[in-house]
C-alpha atoms as an extended CHARMM CRD file, in Angstrom:
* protein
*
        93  EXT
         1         1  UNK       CA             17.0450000000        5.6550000000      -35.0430000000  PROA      1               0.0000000000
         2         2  UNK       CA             17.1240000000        8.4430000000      -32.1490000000  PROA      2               0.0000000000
         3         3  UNK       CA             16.7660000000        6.7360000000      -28.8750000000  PROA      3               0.0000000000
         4         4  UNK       CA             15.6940000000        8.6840000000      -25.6580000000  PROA      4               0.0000000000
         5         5  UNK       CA             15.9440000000        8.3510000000      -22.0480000000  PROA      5               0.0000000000
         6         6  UNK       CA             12.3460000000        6.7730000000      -21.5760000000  PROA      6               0.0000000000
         7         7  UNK       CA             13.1510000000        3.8680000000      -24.2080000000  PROA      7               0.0000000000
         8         8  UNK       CA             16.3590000000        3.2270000000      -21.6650000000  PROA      8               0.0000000000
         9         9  UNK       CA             14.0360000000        2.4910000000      -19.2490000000  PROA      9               0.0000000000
        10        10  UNK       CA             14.0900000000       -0.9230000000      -17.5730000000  PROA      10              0.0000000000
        11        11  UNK       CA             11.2770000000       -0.4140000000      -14.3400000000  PROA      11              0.0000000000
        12        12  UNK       CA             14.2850000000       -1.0140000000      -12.0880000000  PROA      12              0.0000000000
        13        13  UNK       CA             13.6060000000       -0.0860000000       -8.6420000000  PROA      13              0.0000000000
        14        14  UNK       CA             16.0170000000        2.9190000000       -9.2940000000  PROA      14              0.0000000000
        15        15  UNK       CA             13.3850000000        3.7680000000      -12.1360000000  PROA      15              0.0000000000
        16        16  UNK       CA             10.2750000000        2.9830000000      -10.0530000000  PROA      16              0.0000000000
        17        17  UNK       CA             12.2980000000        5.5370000000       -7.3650000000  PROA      17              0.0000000000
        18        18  UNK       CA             12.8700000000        8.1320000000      -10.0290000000  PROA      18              0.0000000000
        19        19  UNK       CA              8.6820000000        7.7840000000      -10.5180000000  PROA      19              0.0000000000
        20        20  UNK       CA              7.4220000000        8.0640000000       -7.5220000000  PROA      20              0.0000000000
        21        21  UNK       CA              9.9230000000       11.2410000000       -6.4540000000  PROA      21              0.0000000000
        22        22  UNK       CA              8.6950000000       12.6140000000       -9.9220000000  PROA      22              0.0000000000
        23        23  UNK       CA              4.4980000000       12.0020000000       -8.0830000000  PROA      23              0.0000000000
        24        24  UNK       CA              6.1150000000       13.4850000000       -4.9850000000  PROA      24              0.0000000000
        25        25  UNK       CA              7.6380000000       16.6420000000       -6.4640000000  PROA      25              0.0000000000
        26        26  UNK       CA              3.9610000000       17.2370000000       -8.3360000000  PROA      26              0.0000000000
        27        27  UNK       CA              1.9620000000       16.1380000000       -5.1600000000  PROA      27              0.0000000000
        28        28  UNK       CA              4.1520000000       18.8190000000       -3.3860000000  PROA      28              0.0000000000
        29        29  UNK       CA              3.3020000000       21.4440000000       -5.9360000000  PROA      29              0.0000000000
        30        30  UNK       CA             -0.4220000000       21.2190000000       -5.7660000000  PROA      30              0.0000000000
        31        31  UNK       CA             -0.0110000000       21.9120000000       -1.9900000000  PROA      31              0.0000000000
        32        32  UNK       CA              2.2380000000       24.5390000000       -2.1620000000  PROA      32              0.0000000000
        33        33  UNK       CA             -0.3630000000       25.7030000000       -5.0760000000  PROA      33              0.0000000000
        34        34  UNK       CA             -3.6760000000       24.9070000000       -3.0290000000  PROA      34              0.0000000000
        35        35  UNK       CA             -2.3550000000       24.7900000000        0.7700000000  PROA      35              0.0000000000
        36        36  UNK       CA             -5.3200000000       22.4990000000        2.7010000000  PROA      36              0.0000000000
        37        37  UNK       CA             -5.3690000000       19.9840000000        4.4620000000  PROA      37              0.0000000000
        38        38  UNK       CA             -6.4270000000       17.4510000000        1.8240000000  PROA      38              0.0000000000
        39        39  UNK       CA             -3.0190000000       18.4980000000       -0.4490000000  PROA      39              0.0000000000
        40        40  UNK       CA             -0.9690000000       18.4270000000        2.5160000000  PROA      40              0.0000000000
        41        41  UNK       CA             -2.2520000000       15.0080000000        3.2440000000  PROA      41              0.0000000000
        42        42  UNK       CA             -1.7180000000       14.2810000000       -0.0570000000  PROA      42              0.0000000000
        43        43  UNK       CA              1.9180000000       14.9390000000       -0.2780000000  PROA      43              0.0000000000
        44        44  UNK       CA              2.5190000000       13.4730000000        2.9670000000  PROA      44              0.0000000000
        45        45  UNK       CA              1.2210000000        9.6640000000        1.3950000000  PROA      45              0.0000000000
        46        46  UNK       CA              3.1790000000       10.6620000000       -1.6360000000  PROA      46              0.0000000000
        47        47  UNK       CA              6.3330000000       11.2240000000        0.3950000000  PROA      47              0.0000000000
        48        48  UNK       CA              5.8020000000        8.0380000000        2.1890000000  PROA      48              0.0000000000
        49        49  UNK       CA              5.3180000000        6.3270000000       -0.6370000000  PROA      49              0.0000000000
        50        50  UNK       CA              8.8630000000        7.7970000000       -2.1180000000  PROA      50              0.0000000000
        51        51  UNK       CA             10.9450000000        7.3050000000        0.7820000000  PROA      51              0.0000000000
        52        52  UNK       CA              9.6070000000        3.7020000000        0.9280000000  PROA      52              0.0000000000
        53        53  UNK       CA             10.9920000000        3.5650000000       -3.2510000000  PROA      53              0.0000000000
        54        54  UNK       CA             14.4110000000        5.4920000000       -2.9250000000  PROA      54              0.0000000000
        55        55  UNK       CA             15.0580000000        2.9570000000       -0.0780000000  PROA      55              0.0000000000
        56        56  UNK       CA             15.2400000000       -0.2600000000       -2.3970000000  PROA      56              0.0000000000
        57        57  UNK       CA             16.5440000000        1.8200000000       -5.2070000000  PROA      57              0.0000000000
        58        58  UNK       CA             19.9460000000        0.1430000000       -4.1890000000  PROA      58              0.0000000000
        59        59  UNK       CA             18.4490000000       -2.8330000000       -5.3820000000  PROA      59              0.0000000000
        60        60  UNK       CA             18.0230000000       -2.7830000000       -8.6150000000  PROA      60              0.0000000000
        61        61  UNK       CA             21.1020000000       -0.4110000000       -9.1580000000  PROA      61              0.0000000000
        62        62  UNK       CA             24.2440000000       -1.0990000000      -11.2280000000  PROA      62              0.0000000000
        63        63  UNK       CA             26.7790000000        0.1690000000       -9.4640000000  PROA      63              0.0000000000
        64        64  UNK       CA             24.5540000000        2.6880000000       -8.0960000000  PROA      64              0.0000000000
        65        65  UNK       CA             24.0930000000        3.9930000000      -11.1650000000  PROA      65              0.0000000000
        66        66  UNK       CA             20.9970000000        6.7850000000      -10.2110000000  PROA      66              0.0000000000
        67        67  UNK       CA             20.5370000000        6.2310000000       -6.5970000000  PROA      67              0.0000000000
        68        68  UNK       CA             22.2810000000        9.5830000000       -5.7290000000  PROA      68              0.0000000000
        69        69  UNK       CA             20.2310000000       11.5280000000       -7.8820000000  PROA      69              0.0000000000
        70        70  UNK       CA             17.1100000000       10.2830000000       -6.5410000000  PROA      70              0.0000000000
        71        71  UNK       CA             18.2580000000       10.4170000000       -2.9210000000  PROA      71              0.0000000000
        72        72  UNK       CA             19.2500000000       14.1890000000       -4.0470000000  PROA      72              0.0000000000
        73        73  UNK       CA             15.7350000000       15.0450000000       -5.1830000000  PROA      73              0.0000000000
        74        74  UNK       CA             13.8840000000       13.0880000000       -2.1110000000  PROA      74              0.0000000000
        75        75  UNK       CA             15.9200000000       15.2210000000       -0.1960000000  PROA      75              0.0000000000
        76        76  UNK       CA             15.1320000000       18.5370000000       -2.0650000000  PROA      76              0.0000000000
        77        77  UNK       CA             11.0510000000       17.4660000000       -1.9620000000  PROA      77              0.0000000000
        78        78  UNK       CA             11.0240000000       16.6830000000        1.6150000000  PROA      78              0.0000000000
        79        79  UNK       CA             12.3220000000       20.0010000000        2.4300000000  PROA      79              0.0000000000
        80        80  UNK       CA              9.9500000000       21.7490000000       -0.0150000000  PROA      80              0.0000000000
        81        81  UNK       CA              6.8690000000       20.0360000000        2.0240000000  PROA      81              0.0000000000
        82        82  UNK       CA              8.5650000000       20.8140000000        5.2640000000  PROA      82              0.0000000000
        83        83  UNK       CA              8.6820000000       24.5920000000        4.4070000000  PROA      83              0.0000000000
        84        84  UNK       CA              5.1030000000       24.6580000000        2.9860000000  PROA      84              0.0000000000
        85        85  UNK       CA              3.4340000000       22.6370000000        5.7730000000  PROA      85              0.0000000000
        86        86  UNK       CA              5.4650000000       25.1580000000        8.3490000000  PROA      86              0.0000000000
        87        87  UNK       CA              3.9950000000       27.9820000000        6.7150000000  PROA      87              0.0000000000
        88        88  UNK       CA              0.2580000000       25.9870000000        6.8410000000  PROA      88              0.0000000000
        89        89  UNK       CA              0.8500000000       25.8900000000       10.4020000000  PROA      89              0.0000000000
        90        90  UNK       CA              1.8830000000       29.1140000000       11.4550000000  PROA      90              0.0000000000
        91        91  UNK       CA             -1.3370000000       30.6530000000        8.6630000000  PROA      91              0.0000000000
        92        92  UNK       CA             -3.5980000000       28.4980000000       11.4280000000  PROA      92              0.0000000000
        93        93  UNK       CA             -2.8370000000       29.8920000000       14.7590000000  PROA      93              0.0000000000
């Protein structure tokens, strides 16, 4: 019997993280697809969201097992929606 990532999964808070940077990253592509307000505000409650989940990944880690990863990609969405929302603001003035 094969066995894949998804039947690994325990809903740890390191999974829950890994989730809710996974809502982030697609939040942050419908704005960069659809730049408005409502998609920007969007992301923005998504990010929230995320940071407040990759902060008790720690947790529910073993040994830290995922944390970094998740950290790595909050990091790389967070600097996605920066970019976009700079370039939302400078299309408005």
């Amino acid at each position: 019997m094969k066995h894949y990532e998804s039947s690994l999964r325990t809903n740890s808070t390191v999974d829950q993280a890994q989730d809710a940077v996974t809502r982030l990253h697609n939040s942050v592509s419908q704005a960069l697809s659809h730049p408005n307000d409502q998609t920007l505000s969007q992301a923005e409650n998504s990010l929230q969201h995320a940071e407040e989940a990759v902060s008790h990944a720690p947790e529910g880690s073993v040994g830290g097992h995922g944390v970094d990863l998740t950290e790595d990609r909050l990091a790389e969405e967070k600097q996605r929606l920066a970019l976009e929302e700079a370039a939302n603001s400078e299309n408005k003035q």
